[in-house]
PDB file of C-alpha atoms in Angstrom:
ATOM      1  CA  MET A  22     260.875 -40.737-200.184  1.00  0.00           C
ATOM      2  CA  ASP A  23     258.618 -43.469-198.815  1.00  0.00           C
ATOM      3  CA  ALA A  24     254.984 -43.993-199.705  1.00  0.00           C
ATOM      4  CA  ALA A  25     253.575 -42.471-196.532  1.00  0.00           C
ATOM      5  CA  GLN A  26     255.574 -39.263-196.869  1.00  0.00           C
ATOM      6  CA  THR A  27     254.678 -38.903-200.549  1.00  0.00           C
ATOM      7  CA  ILE A  28     250.981 -39.210-199.706  1.00  0.00           C
ATOM      8  CA  ARG A  29     251.270 -36.728-196.826  1.00  0.00           C
ATOM      9  CA  ASP A  30     253.085 -34.209-199.021  1.00  0.00           C
ATOM     10  CA  CYS A  31     250.513 -34.513-201.794  1.00  0.00           C
ATOM     11  CA  ILE A  32     247.588 -34.109-199.401  1.00  0.00           C
ATOM     12  CA  ALA A  33     249.315 -31.121-197.775  1.00  0.00           C
ATOM     13  CA  ASP A  34     249.634 -29.491-201.196  1.00  0.00           C
ATOM     14  CA  VAL A  35     245.958 -30.092-201.965  1.00  0.00           C
ATOM     15  CA  THR A  36     244.897 -28.802-198.540  1.00  0.00           C
ATOM     16  CA  ALA A  37     246.943 -25.629-199.046  1.00  0.00           C
ATOM     17  CA  LEU A  38     245.236 -25.020-202.382  1.00  0.00           C
ATOM     18  CA  ARG A  39     241.800 -25.476-200.805  1.00  0.00           C
ATOM     19  CA  LEU A  40     242.660 -23.118-197.943  1.00  0.00           C
ATOM     20  CA  HIS A  41     243.780 -20.495-200.430  1.00  0.00           C
ATOM     21  CA  ARG A  42     240.441 -20.780-202.232  1.00  0.00           C
ATOM     22  CA  THR A  43     238.589 -20.484-198.925  1.00  0.00           C
ATOM     23  CA  GLY A  44     240.200 -17.080-198.469  1.00  0.00           C
ATOM     24  CA  ASP A  45     239.445 -16.094-202.068  1.00  0.00           C
ATOM     25  CA  PRO A  46     235.780 -16.890-202.796  1.00  0.00           C
ATOM     26  CA  ALA A  47     236.002 -15.628-206.375  1.00  0.00           C
ATOM     27  CA  LEU A  48     238.834 -18.036-207.115  1.00  0.00           C
ATOM     28  CA  GLY A  49     236.960 -20.834-205.359  1.00  0.00           C
ATOM     29  CA  ALA A  50     233.895 -20.238-207.534  1.00  0.00           C
ATOM     30  CA  ALA A  51     236.067 -20.081-210.658  1.00  0.00           C
ATOM     31  CA  VAL A  52     237.767 -23.393-209.861  1.00  0.00           C
ATOM     32  CA  GLY A  53     234.342 -24.905-209.218  1.00  0.00           C
ATOM     33  CA  SER A  54     233.147 -23.690-212.622  1.00  0.00           C
ATOM     34  CA  VAL A  55     236.228 -25.150-214.324  1.00  0.00           C
ATOM     35  CA  LYS A  56     235.797 -28.509-212.598  1.00  0.00           C
ATOM     36  CA  SER A  57     232.113 -28.687-213.502  1.00  0.00           C
ATOM     37  CA  LEU A  58     232.838 -27.829-217.127  1.00  0.00           C
ATOM     38  CA  GLN A  59     235.612 -30.449-217.302  1.00  0.00           C
ATOM     39  CA  ALA A  60     233.322 -33.139-215.927  1.00  0.00           C
ATOM     40  CA  ARG A  61     230.693 -32.129-218.485  1.00  0.00           C
ATOM     41  CA  ARG A  62     233.318 -32.229-221.218  1.00  0.00           C
ATOM     42  CA  PHE A  63     234.325 -35.744-220.186  1.00  0.00           C
ATOM     43  CA  ARG A  64     230.711 -36.898-220.356  1.00  0.00           C
ATOM     44  CA  GLY A  65     230.411 -35.402-223.840  1.00  0.00           C
ATOM     45  CA  THR A  66     233.710 -36.791-225.124  1.00  0.00           C
ATOM     46  CA  TYR A  67     232.868 -40.284-223.906  1.00  0.00           C
ATOM     47  CA  ALA A  68     229.091 -40.333-224.353  1.00  0.00           C
ATOM     48  CA  ASP A  69     229.461 -43.450-226.510  1.00  0.00           C
ATOM     49  CA  LEU A  70     231.555 -45.252-223.900  1.00  0.00           C
ATOM     50  CA  MET A  71     229.203 -44.220-221.097  1.00  0.00           C
ATOM     51  CA  ASP A  72     226.334 -45.848-223.004  1.00  0.00           C
ATOM     52  CA  SER A  73     228.325 -49.003-223.749  1.00  0.00           C
ATOM     53  CA  PRO A  74     227.612 -52.119-221.645  1.00  0.00           C
ATOM     54  CA  ALA A  75     231.259 -53.105-222.085  1.00  0.00           C
ATOM     55  CA  PHE A  76     232.968 -49.792-221.315  1.00  0.00           C
ATOM     56  CA  GLY A  77     230.293 -47.852-219.420  1.00  0.00           C
ATOM     57  CA  PRO A  78     231.380 -48.894-215.897  1.00  0.00           C
ATOM     58  CA  ALA A  79     235.042 -48.006-216.554  1.00  0.00           C
ATOM     59  CA  ALA A  80     234.100 -44.650-218.091  1.00  0.00           C
ATOM     60  CA  GLN A  81     231.854 -43.910-215.109  1.00  0.00           C
ATOM     61  CA  PHE A  82     234.648 -44.872-212.714  1.00  0.00           C
ATOM     62  CA  PHE A  83     237.092 -42.520-214.450  1.00  0.00           C
ATOM     63  CA  LEU A  84     234.513 -39.738-214.369  1.00  0.00           C
ATOM     64  CA  GLU A  85     233.690 -40.167-210.692  1.00  0.00           C
ATOM     65  CA  GLU A  86     237.218 -40.769-209.401  1.00  0.00           C
ATOM     66  CA  LEU A  87     239.514 -38.849-211.770  1.00  0.00           C
ATOM     67  CA  TYR A  88     237.551 -36.276-213.805  1.00  0.00           C
ATOM     68  CA  SER A  89     234.735 -35.367-211.463  1.00  0.00           C
ATOM     69  CA  ASP A  90     233.889 -32.054-209.794  1.00  0.00           C
ATOM     70  CA  THR A  91     233.297 -34.044-206.582  1.00  0.00           C
ATOM     71  CA  ASP A  92     234.689 -32.619-203.346  1.00  0.00           C
ATOM     72  CA  TYR A  93     237.332 -35.120-202.235  1.00  0.00           C
ATOM     73  CA  THR A  94     238.064 -33.411-198.899  1.00  0.00           C
ATOM     74  CA  ASP A  95     236.946 -36.387-196.785  1.00  0.00           C
ATOM     75  CA  ARG A  96     239.002 -38.833-198.836  1.00  0.00           C
ATOM     76  CA  ASP A  97     242.029 -36.559-198.608  1.00  0.00           C
ATOM     77  CA  LEU A  98     241.717 -36.246-194.843  1.00  0.00           C
ATOM     78  CA  GLN A  99     241.614 -40.025-194.573  1.00  0.00           C
ATOM     79  CA  PHE A 100     244.642 -40.368-196.818  1.00  0.00           C
ATOM     80  CA  GLY A 101     246.596 -37.920-194.684  1.00  0.00           C
ATOM     81  CA  ARG A 102     245.662 -39.642-191.444  1.00  0.00           C
ATOM     82  CA  ILE A 103     246.358 -43.200-192.481  1.00  0.00           C
ATOM     83  CA  ALA A 104     249.437 -42.722-194.677  1.00  0.00           C
ATOM     84  CA  GLY A 105     251.717 -44.213-192.059  1.00  0.00           C
ATOM     85  CA  THR A 106     249.651 -47.368-191.533  1.00  0.00           C
ATOM     86  CA  LEU A 107     248.799 -47.877-195.192  1.00  0.00           C
ATOM     87  CA  GLN A 108     251.915 -49.953-195.803  1.00  0.00           C
ATOM     88  CA  THR A 109     251.148 -52.288-192.909  1.00  0.00           C
ATOM     89  CA  MET A 110     247.540 -52.997-193.944  1.00  0.00           C
ATOM     90  CA  PHE A 111     247.736 -53.308-197.738  1.00  0.00           C
ATOM     91  CA  PRO A 112     250.089 -55.251-200.046  1.00  0.00           C
ATOM     92  CA  GLN A 113     252.721 -53.259-201.915  1.00  0.00           C
ATOM     93  CA  PRO A 114     250.907 -53.132-205.288  1.00  0.00           C
ATOM     94  CA  VAL A 115     247.910 -51.529-203.545  1.00  0.00           C
ATOM     95  CA  VAL A 116     250.188 -49.084-201.732  1.00  0.00           C
ATOM     96  CA  ASN A 117     251.764 -48.103-205.058  1.00  0.00           C
ATOM     97  CA  THR A 118     248.315 -47.431-206.518  1.00  0.00           C
ATOM     98  CA  ALA A 119     247.372 -45.277-203.511  1.00  0.00           C
ATOM     99  CA  VAL A 120     250.555 -43.247-203.939  1.00  0.00           C
ATOM    100  CA  ALA A 121     249.894 -42.802-207.656  1.00  0.00           C
ATOM    101  CA  LEU A 122     246.360 -41.611-206.891  1.00  0.00           C
ATOM    102  CA  ALA A 123     247.654 -39.045-204.391  1.00  0.00           C
ATOM    103  CA  VAL A 124     250.264 -37.711-206.841  1.00  0.00           C
ATOM    104  CA  LEU A 125     247.724 -37.466-209.670  1.00  0.00           C
ATOM    105  CA  HIS A 126     245.212 -35.762-207.389  1.00  0.00           C
ATOM    106  CA  ALA A 127     247.727 -33.130-206.277  1.00  0.00           C
ATOM    107  CA  GLN A 128     248.769 -32.368-209.840  1.00  0.00           C
ATOM    108  CA  THR A 129     245.153 -32.126-211.005  1.00  0.00           C
ATOM    109  CA  GLU A 130     244.235 -29.758-208.170  1.00  0.00           C
ATOM    110  CA  GLY A 131     247.202 -27.533-209.019  1.00  0.00           C
ATOM    111  CA  LEU A 132     246.266 -27.349-212.688  1.00  0.00           C
ATOM    112  CA  ASP A 133     242.615 -26.711-211.854  1.00  0.00           C
ATOM    113  CA  GLN A 134     243.618 -23.843-209.577  1.00  0.00           C
ATOM    114  CA  ASP A 135     245.744 -22.338-212.334  1.00  0.00           C
ATOM    115  CA  MET A 136     242.762 -22.687-214.653  1.00  0.00           C
ATOM    116  CA  GLY A 137     240.584 -20.950-212.079  1.00  0.00           C
ATOM    117  CA  ARG A 138     242.897 -17.940-212.008  1.00  0.00           C
ATOM    118  CA  ALA A 139     242.935 -17.816-215.812  1.00  0.00           C
ATOM    119  CA  TRP A 140     239.136 -18.240-215.871  1.00  0.00           C
ATOM    120  CA  LEU A 141     238.826 -15.009-213.871  1.00  0.00           C
ATOM    121  CA  LEU A 142     241.138 -13.202-216.283  1.00  0.00           C
ATOM    122  CA  HIS A 143     238.778 -14.024-219.163  1.00  0.00           C
ATOM    123  CA  GLU A 144     235.556 -12.868-217.539  1.00  0.00           C
ATOM    124  CA  ALA A 145     234.759 -10.868-220.676  1.00  0.00           C
ATOM    125  CA  ASP A 146     234.029 -14.208-222.371  1.00  0.00           C
ATOM    126  CA  ALA A 147     231.577 -15.289-219.654  1.00  0.00           C
ATOM    127  CA  ALA A 148     228.687 -15.579-222.117  1.00  0.00           C
ATOM    128  CA  ASN A 149     230.450 -18.411-223.997  1.00  0.00           C
ATOM    129  CA  VAL A 150     232.031 -21.045-221.772  1.00  0.00           C
ATOM    130  CA  ALA A 151     233.785 -22.760-224.693  1.00  0.00           C
ATOM    131  CA  VAL A 152     235.543 -19.513-225.647  1.00  0.00           C
ATOM    132  CA  ARG A 153     236.387 -18.790-222.031  1.00  0.00           C
ATOM    133  CA  TYR A 154     237.734 -22.280-221.335  1.00  0.00           C
ATOM    134  CA  THR A 155     239.900 -22.271-224.459  1.00  0.00           C
ATOM    135  CA  ALA A 156     241.318 -18.862-223.566  1.00  0.00           C
ATOM    136  CA  ALA A 157     242.002 -19.958-219.984  1.00  0.00           C
ATOM    137  CA  TRP A 158     243.709 -23.168-221.160  1.00  0.00           C
ATOM    138  CA  ARG A 159     246.054 -21.239-223.447  1.00  0.00           C
ATOM    139  CA  THR A 160     246.803 -18.714-220.723  1.00  0.00           C
ATOM    140  CA  VAL A 161     247.847 -21.491-218.332  1.00  0.00           C
ATOM    141  CA  GLY A 162     249.850 -23.422-220.936  1.00  0.00           C
ATOM    142  CA  GLN A 163     251.934 -26.110-219.164  1.00  0.00           C
ATOM    143  CA  ARG A 164     251.853 -28.565-222.043  1.00  0.00           C
ATOM    144  CA  HIS A 165     254.321 -30.916-220.344  1.00  0.00           C
ATOM    145  CA  ALA A 166     252.272 -30.996-217.135  1.00  0.00           C
ATOM    146  CA  ARG A 167     249.125 -31.797-219.129  1.00  0.00           C
ATOM    147  CA  GLN A 168     250.883 -34.645-220.924  1.00  0.00           C
ATOM    148  CA  GLN A 169     252.205 -35.939-217.616  1.00  0.00           C
ATOM    149  CA  GLN A 170     248.733 -35.754-216.091  1.00  0.00           C
ATOM    150  CA  LEU A 171     247.330 -37.888-218.915  1.00  0.00           C
ATOM    151  CA  GLN A 172     250.115 -40.430-218.544  1.00  0.00           C
ATOM    152  CA  ARG A 173     249.300 -40.705-214.838  1.00  0.00           C
ATOM    153  CA  VAL A 174     245.612 -41.257-215.603  1.00  0.00           C
ATOM    154  CA  LEU A 175     246.507 -44.039-218.038  1.00  0.00           C
ATOM    155  CA  ALA A 176     248.972 -45.542-215.564  1.00  0.00           C
ATOM    156  CA  MET A 177     246.224 -45.573-212.936  1.00  0.00           C
ATOM    157  CA  GLY A 178     244.035 -47.620-215.268  1.00  0.00           C
ATOM    158  CA  ASN A 179     246.875 -50.045-215.956  1.00  0.00           C
ATOM    159  CA  ASP A 180     247.646 -50.322-212.216  1.00  0.00           C
ATOM    160  CA  LEU A 181     244.045 -51.201-211.428  1.00  0.00           C
ATOM    161  CA  ALA A 182     243.999 -53.769-214.224  1.00  0.00           C
ATOM    162  CA  ARG A 183     247.198 -55.345-212.849  1.00  0.00           C
ATOM    163  CA  LEU A 184     245.682 -55.531-209.367  1.00  0.00           C
ATOM    164  CA  THR A 185     242.873 -57.688-210.732  1.00  0.00           C
ATOM    165  CA  ARG A 186     245.496 -60.264-211.729  1.00  0.00           C
ATOM    166  CA  THR A 187     246.914 -60.504-208.189  1.00  0.00           C
ATOM    167  CA  PRO A 188     245.802 -63.880-206.770  1.00  0.00           C
ATOM    168  CA  GLY A 189     243.533 -63.581-203.752  1.00  0.00           C
ATOM    169  CA  LEU A 190     243.513 -59.789-203.697  1.00  0.00           C
ATOM    170  CA  ARG A 191     239.757 -59.421-204.223  1.00  0.00           C
ATOM    171  CA  MET A 192     239.089 -61.729-201.286  1.00  0.00           C
ATOM    172  CA  MET A 193     241.615 -59.799-199.214  1.00  0.00           C
ATOM    173  CA  LEU A 194     239.923 -56.499-200.034  1.00  0.00           C
ATOM    174  CA  ARG A 195     236.548 -57.916-199.052  1.00  0.00           C
ATOM    175  CA  MET A 196     237.927 -59.219-195.750  1.00  0.00           C
ATOM    176  CA  MET A 197     239.600 -55.871-195.037  1.00  0.00           C
ATOM    177  CA  ARG A 198     236.410 -53.848-195.510  1.00  0.00           C
ATOM    178  CA  GLY A 199     235.574 -53.832-191.792  1.00  0.00           C
ATOM    179  CA  PRO A 200     239.109 -53.195-190.488  1.00  0.00           C
ATOM    180  CA  ALA A 201     239.720 -50.529-193.138  1.00  0.00           C
ATOM    181  CA  ASN A 202     236.563 -48.647-192.191  1.00  0.00           C
ATOM    182  CA  ALA A 203     237.426 -48.949-188.496  1.00  0.00           C
ATOM    183  CA  ALA A 204     240.915 -47.585-189.216  1.00  0.00           C
ATOM    184  CA  GLY A 205     239.523 -44.575-191.092  1.00  0.00           C
ATOM    185  CA  MET A 206     240.346 -45.920-194.545  1.00  0.00           C
ATOM    186  CA  GLY A 207     236.804 -46.223-195.840  1.00  0.00           C
ATOM    187  CA  ALA A 208     237.268 -43.873-198.797  1.00  0.00           C
ATOM    188  CA  LEU A 209     240.456 -45.613-199.950  1.00  0.00           C
ATOM    189  CA  GLN A 210     238.788 -48.997-199.501  1.00  0.00           C
ATOM    190  CA  LYS A 211     235.814 -47.838-201.602  1.00  0.00           C
ATOM    191  CA  PHE A 212     238.119 -46.573-204.363  1.00  0.00           C
ATOM    192  CA  LEU A 213     240.111 -49.810-204.428  1.00  0.00           C
ATOM    193  CA  GLU A 214     237.060 -52.073-204.443  1.00  0.00           C
ATOM    194  CA  ALA A 215     235.298 -50.038-207.135  1.00  0.00           C
ATOM    195  CA  GLY A 216     238.456 -49.915-209.253  1.00  0.00           C
ATOM    196  CA  PHE A 217     239.145 -53.606-208.773  1.00  0.00           C
ATOM    197  CA  ASP A 218     235.616 -54.648-209.700  1.00  0.00           C
ATOM    198  CA  THR A 219     235.363 -52.248-212.646  1.00  0.00           C
ATOM    199  CA  PHE A 220     238.669 -53.181-214.230  1.00  0.00           C
ATOM    200  CA  GLY A 221     238.257 -56.831-213.302  1.00  0.00           C
ATOM    201  CA  GLN A 222     235.061 -56.881-215.348  1.00  0.00           C
ATOM    202  CA  LEU A 223     236.799 -55.052-218.203  1.00  0.00           C
ATOM    203  CA  ALA A 224     239.793 -57.408-218.105  1.00  0.00           C
ATOM    204  CA  ARG A 225     237.500 -60.382-218.665  1.00  0.00           C
ATOM    205  CA  GLN A 226     236.816 -59.032-222.148  1.00  0.00           C
ATOM    206  CA  ARG A 227     239.674 -59.863-224.491  1.00  0.00           C
ATOM    207  CA  GLY A 228     241.630 -56.651-225.046  1.00  0.00           C
ATOM    208  CA  GLY A 229     239.029 -54.654-223.129  1.00  0.00           C
ATOM    209  CA  VAL A 230     241.425 -52.737-220.860  1.00  0.00           C
ATOM    210  CA  GLU A 231     243.797 -51.972-223.712  1.00  0.00           C
ATOM    211  CA  GLN A 232     240.981 -50.753-225.969  1.00  0.00           C
ATOM    212  CA  PHE A 233     239.461 -48.584-223.242  1.00  0.00           C
ATOM    213  CA  LEU A 234     242.745 -46.922-222.265  1.00  0.00           C
ATOM    214  CA  ALA A 235     243.779 -46.479-225.916  1.00  0.00           C
ATOM    215  CA  THR A 236     240.494 -44.642-226.535  1.00  0.00           C
ATOM    216  CA  ILE A 237     241.094 -42.387-223.525  1.00  0.00           C
ATOM    217  CA  GLU A 238     244.638 -41.645-224.678  1.00  0.00           C
ATOM    218  CA  GLN A 239     243.685 -40.943-228.298  1.00  0.00           C
ATOM    219  CA  ARG A 240     240.800 -38.617-227.453  1.00  0.00           C
ATOM    220  CA  GLU A 241     242.556 -36.776-224.637  1.00  0.00           C
ATOM    221  CA  ARG A 242     245.677 -36.217-226.753  1.00  0.00           C
ATOM    222  CA  ALA A 243     243.535 -34.938-229.624  1.00  0.00           C
ATOM    223  CA  LEU A 244     241.752 -32.575-227.250  1.00  0.00           C
ATOM    224  CA  MET A 245     245.021 -31.263-225.822  1.00  0.00           C
ATOM    225  CA  GLU A 246     246.505 -30.662-229.250  1.00  0.00           C
ATOM    226  CA  GLN A 247     243.368 -28.834-230.287  1.00  0.00           C
ATOM    227  CA  LEU A 248     243.256 -26.677-227.158  1.00  0.00           C
ATOM    228  CA  PHE A 249     246.932 -25.774-227.512  1.00  0.00           C
ATOM    229  CA  ASP A 250     247.358 -25.455-231.266  1.00  0.00           C
ATOM    230  CA  ALA A 251     244.141 -25.340-233.290  1.00  0.00           C
ATOM    231  CA  ASP A 252     242.519 -22.247-234.712  1.00  0.00           C
ATOM    232  CA  PRO A 253     240.674 -20.752-231.711  1.00  0.00           C
ATOM    233  CA  VAL A 254     237.311 -20.512-233.461  1.00  0.00           C
ATOM    234  CA  ALA A 255     237.455 -24.137-234.639  1.00  0.00           C
ATOM    235  CA  CYS A 256     238.561 -25.229-231.178  1.00  0.00           C
ATOM    236  CA  GLU A 257     235.749 -23.336-229.462  1.00  0.00           C
ATOM    237  CA  THR A 258     233.177 -24.728-231.896  1.00  0.00           C
ATOM    238  CA  GLN A 259     234.301 -28.303-231.297  1.00  0.00           C
ATOM    239  CA  LEU A 260     234.364 -27.831-227.524  1.00  0.00           C
ATOM    240  CA  ALA A 261     230.865 -26.336-227.567  1.00  0.00           C
ATOM    241  CA  SER A 262     229.659 -29.327-229.581  1.00  0.00           C
ATOM    242  CA  THR A 263     231.251 -31.744-227.116  1.00  0.00           C
ATOM    243  CA  LEU A 264     229.646 -29.994-224.161  1.00  0.00           C
ATOM    244  CA  GLY A 265     226.314 -30.234-225.935  1.00  0.00           C
ATOM    245  CA  GLN A 266     226.646 -34.023-226.091  1.00  0.00           C
ATOM    246  CA  ALA A 267     227.062 -34.360-222.316  1.00  0.00           C
ATOM    247  CA  ARG A 268     224.307 -36.209-220.499  1.00  0.00           C
TER     248      ARG A 268
END
């Protein structure tokens, strides 16, 4: 399957999920609550990185582009419209990154929707979001999908770091800003420029990219293992503490 078709299929999947939530307001609100809590959890887990001059921009980029509760409808519509012309306007490494973003986005939306359904099942725990989130996570399960999702997040970081080593690409992105916006690719252009600049800055620090991504992997794996396997009370206590650290 070529890049354009993969992007179209992923965006179609995400659009179908959104349409389903439009017809089920309770599910839509539940998914919104899950997304908001997950963004808060990310801010708590990486409060130290967010405050770091060295790693703060990369942590903020991951939060805004990969872990946020932001509505990406406009970006998705652009992706769907321009999938066919993407390969003619951007070099192949950029196209590969766009495809990876679309695949990750579709998987994340699917898991978040599953979490939303489970969130509704555990309404009795509404007074304690840490208890409710832990219960919903264990109801959904899908350990392999969660591990795959993390690997795709890490691969996205590595892809962006590799792009910064492509000669002339930053200049090309700057020159394409006008044509990309005119062609309806403004959101993709913004993502690529922000990712390029963020990881370009990080790559200038010796071992910076590797250290940042290793920290993400270690903490996310620890969180997953805890949510799947730890004593529920200990898990809920730790999650509540993490949420309390969010700023």
